[in-house]
CSV table of C-alpha atoms in Angstrom, one decimal:
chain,number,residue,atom,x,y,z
C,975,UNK,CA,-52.5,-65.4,6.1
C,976,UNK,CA,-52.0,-62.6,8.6
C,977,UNK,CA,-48.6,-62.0,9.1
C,978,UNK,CA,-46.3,-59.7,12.0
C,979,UNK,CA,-42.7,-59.6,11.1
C,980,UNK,CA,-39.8,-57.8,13.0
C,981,UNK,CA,-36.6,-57.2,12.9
C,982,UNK,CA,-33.9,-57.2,13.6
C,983,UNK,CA,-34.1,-60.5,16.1
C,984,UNK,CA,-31.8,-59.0,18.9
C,985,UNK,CA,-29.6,-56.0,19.2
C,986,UNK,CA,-27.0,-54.9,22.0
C,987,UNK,CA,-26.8,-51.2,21.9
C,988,UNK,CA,-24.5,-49.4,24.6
C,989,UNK,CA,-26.6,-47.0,27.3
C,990,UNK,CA,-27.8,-44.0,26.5
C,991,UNK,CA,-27.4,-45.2,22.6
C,992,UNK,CA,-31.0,-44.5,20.5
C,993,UNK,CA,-32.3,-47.6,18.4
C,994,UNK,CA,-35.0,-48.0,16.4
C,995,UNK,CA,-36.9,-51.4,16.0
C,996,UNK,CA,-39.1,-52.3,13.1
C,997,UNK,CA,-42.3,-54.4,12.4
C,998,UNK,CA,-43.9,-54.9,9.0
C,999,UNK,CA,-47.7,-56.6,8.6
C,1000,UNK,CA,-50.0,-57.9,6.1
C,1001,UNK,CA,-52.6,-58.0,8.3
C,1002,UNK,CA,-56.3,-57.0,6.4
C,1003,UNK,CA,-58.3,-55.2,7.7
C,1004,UNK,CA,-56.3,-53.1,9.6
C,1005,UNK,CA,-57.8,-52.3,13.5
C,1006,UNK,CA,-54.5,-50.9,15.4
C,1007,UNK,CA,-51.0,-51.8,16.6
C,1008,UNK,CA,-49.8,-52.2,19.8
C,1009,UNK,CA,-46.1,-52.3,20.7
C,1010,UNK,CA,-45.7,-54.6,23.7
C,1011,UNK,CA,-42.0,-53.9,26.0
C,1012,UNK,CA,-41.7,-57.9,27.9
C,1013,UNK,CA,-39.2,-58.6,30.7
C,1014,UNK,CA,-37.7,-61.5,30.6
C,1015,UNK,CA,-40.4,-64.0,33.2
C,1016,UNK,CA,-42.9,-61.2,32.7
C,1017,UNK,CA,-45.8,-60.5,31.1
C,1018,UNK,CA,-45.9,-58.2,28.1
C,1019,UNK,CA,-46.6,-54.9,29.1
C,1020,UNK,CA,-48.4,-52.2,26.7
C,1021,UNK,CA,-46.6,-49.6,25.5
C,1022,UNK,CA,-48.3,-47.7,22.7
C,1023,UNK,CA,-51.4,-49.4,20.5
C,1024,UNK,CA,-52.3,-46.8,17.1
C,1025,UNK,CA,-55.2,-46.9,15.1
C,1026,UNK,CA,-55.5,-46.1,11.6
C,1027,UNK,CA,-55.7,-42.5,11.9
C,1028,UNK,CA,-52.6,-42.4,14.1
C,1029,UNK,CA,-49.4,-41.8,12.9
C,1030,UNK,CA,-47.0,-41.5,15.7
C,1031,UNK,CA,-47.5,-41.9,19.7
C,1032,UNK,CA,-45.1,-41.7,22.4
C,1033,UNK,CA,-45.0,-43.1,25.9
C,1034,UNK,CA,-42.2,-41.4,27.7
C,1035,UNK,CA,-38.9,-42.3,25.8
C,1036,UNK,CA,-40.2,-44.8,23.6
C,1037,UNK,CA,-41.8,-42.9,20.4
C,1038,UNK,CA,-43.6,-45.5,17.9
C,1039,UNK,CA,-44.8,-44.7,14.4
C,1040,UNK,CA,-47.2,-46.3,12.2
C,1041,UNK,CA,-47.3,-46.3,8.1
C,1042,UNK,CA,-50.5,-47.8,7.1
C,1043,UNK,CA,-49.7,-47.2,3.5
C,1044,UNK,CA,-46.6,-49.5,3.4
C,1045,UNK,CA,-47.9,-51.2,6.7
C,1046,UNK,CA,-44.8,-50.9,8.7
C,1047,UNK,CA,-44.0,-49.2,12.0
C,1048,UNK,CA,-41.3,-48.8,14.4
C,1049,UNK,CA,-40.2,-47.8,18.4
C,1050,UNK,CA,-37.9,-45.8,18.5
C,1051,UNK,CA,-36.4,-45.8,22.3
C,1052,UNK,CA,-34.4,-42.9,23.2
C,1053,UNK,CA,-31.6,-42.2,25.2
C,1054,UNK,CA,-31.6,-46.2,26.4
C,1055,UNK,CA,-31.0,-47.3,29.8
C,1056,UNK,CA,-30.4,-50.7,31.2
C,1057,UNK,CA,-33.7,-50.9,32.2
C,1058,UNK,CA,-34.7,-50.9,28.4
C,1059,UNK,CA,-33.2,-54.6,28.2
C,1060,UNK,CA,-36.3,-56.9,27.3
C,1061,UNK,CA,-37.9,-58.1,24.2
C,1062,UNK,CA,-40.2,-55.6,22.7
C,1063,UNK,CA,-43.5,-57.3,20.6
C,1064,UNK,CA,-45.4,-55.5,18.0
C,1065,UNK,CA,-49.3,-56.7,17.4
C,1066,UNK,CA,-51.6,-56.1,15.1
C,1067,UNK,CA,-55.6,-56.7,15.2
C,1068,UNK,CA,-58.0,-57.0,12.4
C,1069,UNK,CA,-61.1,-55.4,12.3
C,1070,UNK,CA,-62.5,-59.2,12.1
C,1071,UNK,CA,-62.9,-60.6,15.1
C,1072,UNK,CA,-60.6,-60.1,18.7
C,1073,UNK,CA,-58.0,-62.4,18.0
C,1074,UNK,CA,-54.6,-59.9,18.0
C,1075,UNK,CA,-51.4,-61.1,15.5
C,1076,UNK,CA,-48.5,-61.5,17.5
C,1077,UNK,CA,-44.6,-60.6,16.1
C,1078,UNK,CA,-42.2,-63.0,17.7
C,1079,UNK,CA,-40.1,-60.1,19.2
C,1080,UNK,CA,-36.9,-57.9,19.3
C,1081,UNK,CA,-34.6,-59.0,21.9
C,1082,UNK,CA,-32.9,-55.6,23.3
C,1083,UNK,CA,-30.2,-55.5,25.2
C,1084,UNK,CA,-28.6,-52.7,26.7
C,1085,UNK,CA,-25.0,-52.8,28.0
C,1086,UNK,CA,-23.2,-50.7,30.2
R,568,UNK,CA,-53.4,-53.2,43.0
R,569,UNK,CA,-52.5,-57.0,41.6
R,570,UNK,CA,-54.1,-56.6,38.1
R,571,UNK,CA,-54.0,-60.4,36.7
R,572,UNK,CA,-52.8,-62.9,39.2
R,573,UNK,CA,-52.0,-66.1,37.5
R,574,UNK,CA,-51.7,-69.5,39.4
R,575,UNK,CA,-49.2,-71.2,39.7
R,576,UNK,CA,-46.1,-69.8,38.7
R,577,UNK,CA,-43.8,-73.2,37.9
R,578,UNK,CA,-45.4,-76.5,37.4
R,579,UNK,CA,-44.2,-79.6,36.2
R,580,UNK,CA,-47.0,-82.7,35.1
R,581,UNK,CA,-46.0,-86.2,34.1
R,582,UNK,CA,-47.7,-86.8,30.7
R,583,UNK,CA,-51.1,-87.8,31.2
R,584,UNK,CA,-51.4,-85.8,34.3
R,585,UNK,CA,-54.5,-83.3,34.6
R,586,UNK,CA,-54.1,-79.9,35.7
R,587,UNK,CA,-55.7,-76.6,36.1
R,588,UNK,CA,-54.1,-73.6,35.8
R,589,UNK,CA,-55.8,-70.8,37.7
R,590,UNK,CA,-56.5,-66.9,36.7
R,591,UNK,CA,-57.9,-63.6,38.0
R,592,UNK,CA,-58.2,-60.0,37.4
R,593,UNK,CA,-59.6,-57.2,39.7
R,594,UNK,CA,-60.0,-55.0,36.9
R,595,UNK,CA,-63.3,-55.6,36.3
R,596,UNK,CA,-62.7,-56.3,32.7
R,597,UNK,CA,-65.2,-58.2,30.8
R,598,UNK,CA,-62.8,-60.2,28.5
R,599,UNK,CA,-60.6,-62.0,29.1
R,600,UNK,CA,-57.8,-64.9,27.1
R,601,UNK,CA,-55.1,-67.3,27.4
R,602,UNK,CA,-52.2,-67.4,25.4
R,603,UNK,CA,-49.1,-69.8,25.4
R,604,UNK,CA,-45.7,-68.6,24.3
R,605,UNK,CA,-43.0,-71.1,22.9
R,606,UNK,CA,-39.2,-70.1,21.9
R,607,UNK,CA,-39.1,-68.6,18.4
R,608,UNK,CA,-43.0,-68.0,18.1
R,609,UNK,CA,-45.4,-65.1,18.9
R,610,UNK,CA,-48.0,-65.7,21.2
R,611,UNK,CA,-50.5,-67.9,20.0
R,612,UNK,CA,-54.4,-67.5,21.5
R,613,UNK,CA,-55.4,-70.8,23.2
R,614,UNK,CA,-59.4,-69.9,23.9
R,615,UNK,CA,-61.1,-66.4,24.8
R,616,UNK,CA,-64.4,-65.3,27.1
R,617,UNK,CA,-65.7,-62.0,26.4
R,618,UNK,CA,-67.8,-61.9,29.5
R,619,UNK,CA,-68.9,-64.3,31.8
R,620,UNK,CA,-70.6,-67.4,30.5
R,621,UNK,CA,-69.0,-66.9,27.2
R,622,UNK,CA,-65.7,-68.7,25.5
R,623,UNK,CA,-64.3,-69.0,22.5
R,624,UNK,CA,-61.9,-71.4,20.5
R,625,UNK,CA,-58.6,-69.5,19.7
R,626,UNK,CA,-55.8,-70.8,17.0
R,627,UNK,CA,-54.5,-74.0,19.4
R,628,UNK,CA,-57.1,-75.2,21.7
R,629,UNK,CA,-56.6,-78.6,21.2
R,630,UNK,CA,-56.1,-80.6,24.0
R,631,UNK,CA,-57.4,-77.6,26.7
R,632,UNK,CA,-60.4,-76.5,28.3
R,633,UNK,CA,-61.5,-73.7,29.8
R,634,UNK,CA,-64.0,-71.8,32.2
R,635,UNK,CA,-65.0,-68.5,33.3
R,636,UNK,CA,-66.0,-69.1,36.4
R,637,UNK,CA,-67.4,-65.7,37.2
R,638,UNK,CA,-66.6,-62.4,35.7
R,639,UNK,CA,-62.9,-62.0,37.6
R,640,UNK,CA,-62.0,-66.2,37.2
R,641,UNK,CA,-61.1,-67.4,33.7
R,642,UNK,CA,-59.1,-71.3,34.1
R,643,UNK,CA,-57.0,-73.7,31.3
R,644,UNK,CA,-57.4,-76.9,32.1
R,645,UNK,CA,-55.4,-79.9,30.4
R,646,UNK,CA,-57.0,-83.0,31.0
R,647,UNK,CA,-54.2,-85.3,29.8
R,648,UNK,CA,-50.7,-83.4,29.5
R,649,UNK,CA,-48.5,-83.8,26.9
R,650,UNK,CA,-44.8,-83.2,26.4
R,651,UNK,CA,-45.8,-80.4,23.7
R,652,UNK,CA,-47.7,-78.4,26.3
R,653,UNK,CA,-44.7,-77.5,28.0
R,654,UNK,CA,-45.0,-74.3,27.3
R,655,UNK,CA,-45.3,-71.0,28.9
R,656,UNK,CA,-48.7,-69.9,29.6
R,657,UNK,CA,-50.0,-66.1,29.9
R,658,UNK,CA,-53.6,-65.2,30.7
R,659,UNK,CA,-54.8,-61.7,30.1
R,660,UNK,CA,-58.0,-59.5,30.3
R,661,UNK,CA,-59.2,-56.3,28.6
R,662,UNK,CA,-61.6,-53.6,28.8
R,663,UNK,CA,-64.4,-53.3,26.5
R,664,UNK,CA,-63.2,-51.8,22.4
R,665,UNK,CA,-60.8,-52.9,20.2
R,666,UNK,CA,-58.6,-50.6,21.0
R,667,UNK,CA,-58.2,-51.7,24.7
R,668,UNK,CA,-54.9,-52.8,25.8
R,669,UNK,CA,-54.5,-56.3,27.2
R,670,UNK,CA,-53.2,-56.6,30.5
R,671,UNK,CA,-51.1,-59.9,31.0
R,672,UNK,CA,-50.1,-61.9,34.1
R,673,UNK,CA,-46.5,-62.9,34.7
R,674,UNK,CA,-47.3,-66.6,33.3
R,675,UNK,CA,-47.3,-69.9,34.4
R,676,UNK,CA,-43.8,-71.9,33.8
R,677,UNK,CA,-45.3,-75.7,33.0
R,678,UNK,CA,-42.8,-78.7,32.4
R,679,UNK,CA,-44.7,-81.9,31.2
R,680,UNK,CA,-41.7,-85.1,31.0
């Protein structure tokens, strides 16, 4: 069964702090990942998606990088700001099909 | 530019109630999808349309319906709610590749007592 797992669940990290979250799949065959920042009564909003050949991608502060090997990546957001408070979603699709594999989530939130 | 409009935003249905919840994008994107999202789960694909006159079953489509009404329109209909709909429902649209990001609404809140 295709699988998205993250951790950790939540974090509080102080602003301007770095954090790095992490997702691991077993999702076969691999198509890309996306990473996914969603305010809280939003809609998930894209923030990087990586194909096989792609190792890293950034998007302003938020850097993600992709292992296929080990299939795992992670976001790494820089210098954080309050603004960075959400839950952040990594997906994965399989070259089968459109239907995308959803992580439940990292809860961020960034304090003062 | 509004992107995917979902609505409405809050809803609440007495079970066995029908109701259709209503979606468009004005990114001419051919596919489009509706997902619900429940606490402690990812979101889970509910049906799809790749273009107009075309839909899919997703992982959970039982107990909904759906239509693509035209190539902007895609709607969820439940035609006899139950208390384990209440859920929160997202529709969103893509271009055309599978690398294409999805572009989500802000979701519609729906209570069913």
């Amino acid at each position: 069964k295709n699988q998205v797992e993250q951790s950790p669940q939540s974090l509080i990290i102080l602003e301007g702090k770095n954090c790095t979250l992490q997702c691991n799949y077993t999702v076969s065959p691999f198509s890309n990942l996306r990473w996914y920042k969603q305010d809280t009564g939003r809609g998930p909003v894209s923030l990087t998606i990586m194909t096989f050949s792609e190792n890293t991608k950034s998007n302003g502060r938020y850097t993600a990088t992709l292992d296929a090997d080990t299939k795992q990546s992670s976001l790494h957001i820089t210098a954080s700001q309050l603004s960075d408070s959400a839950s952040y979603i990594c997906v994965v699709s399989a070259l089968s099909g459109y239907a995308l594999n959803f992580g439940k989530g990292t809860s961020l939130l960034v304090t003062p | 530019n509004a992107g995917v409009t979902q609505t409405p935003k809050f809803q609440v249905l007495k079970t066995g109630q029908s109701m259709t919840l209503q979606c468009a994008q004005d990114m001419n994107h051919n596919s489009m999808y509706w997902y619900r999202q429940d606490p402690g789960m990812g979101l889970r694909l509910i049906y799809y349309s790749a273009s107009e006159g075309t839909t899919d079953k997703g992982e959970v489509p039982n107990g909904y319906n759906v239509s693509r009404l035209n190539k902007r329109e895609f709607s969820l209909r439940l035609e006899s709610a139950a208390p384990s709909q209440t859920s929160v429902y997202f529709c969103a649209s893509s271009g055309q590749g599978a690398s294409q990001p999805q572009h989500f609404g802000d979701g519609t809140r729906l209570s069913i007592l």
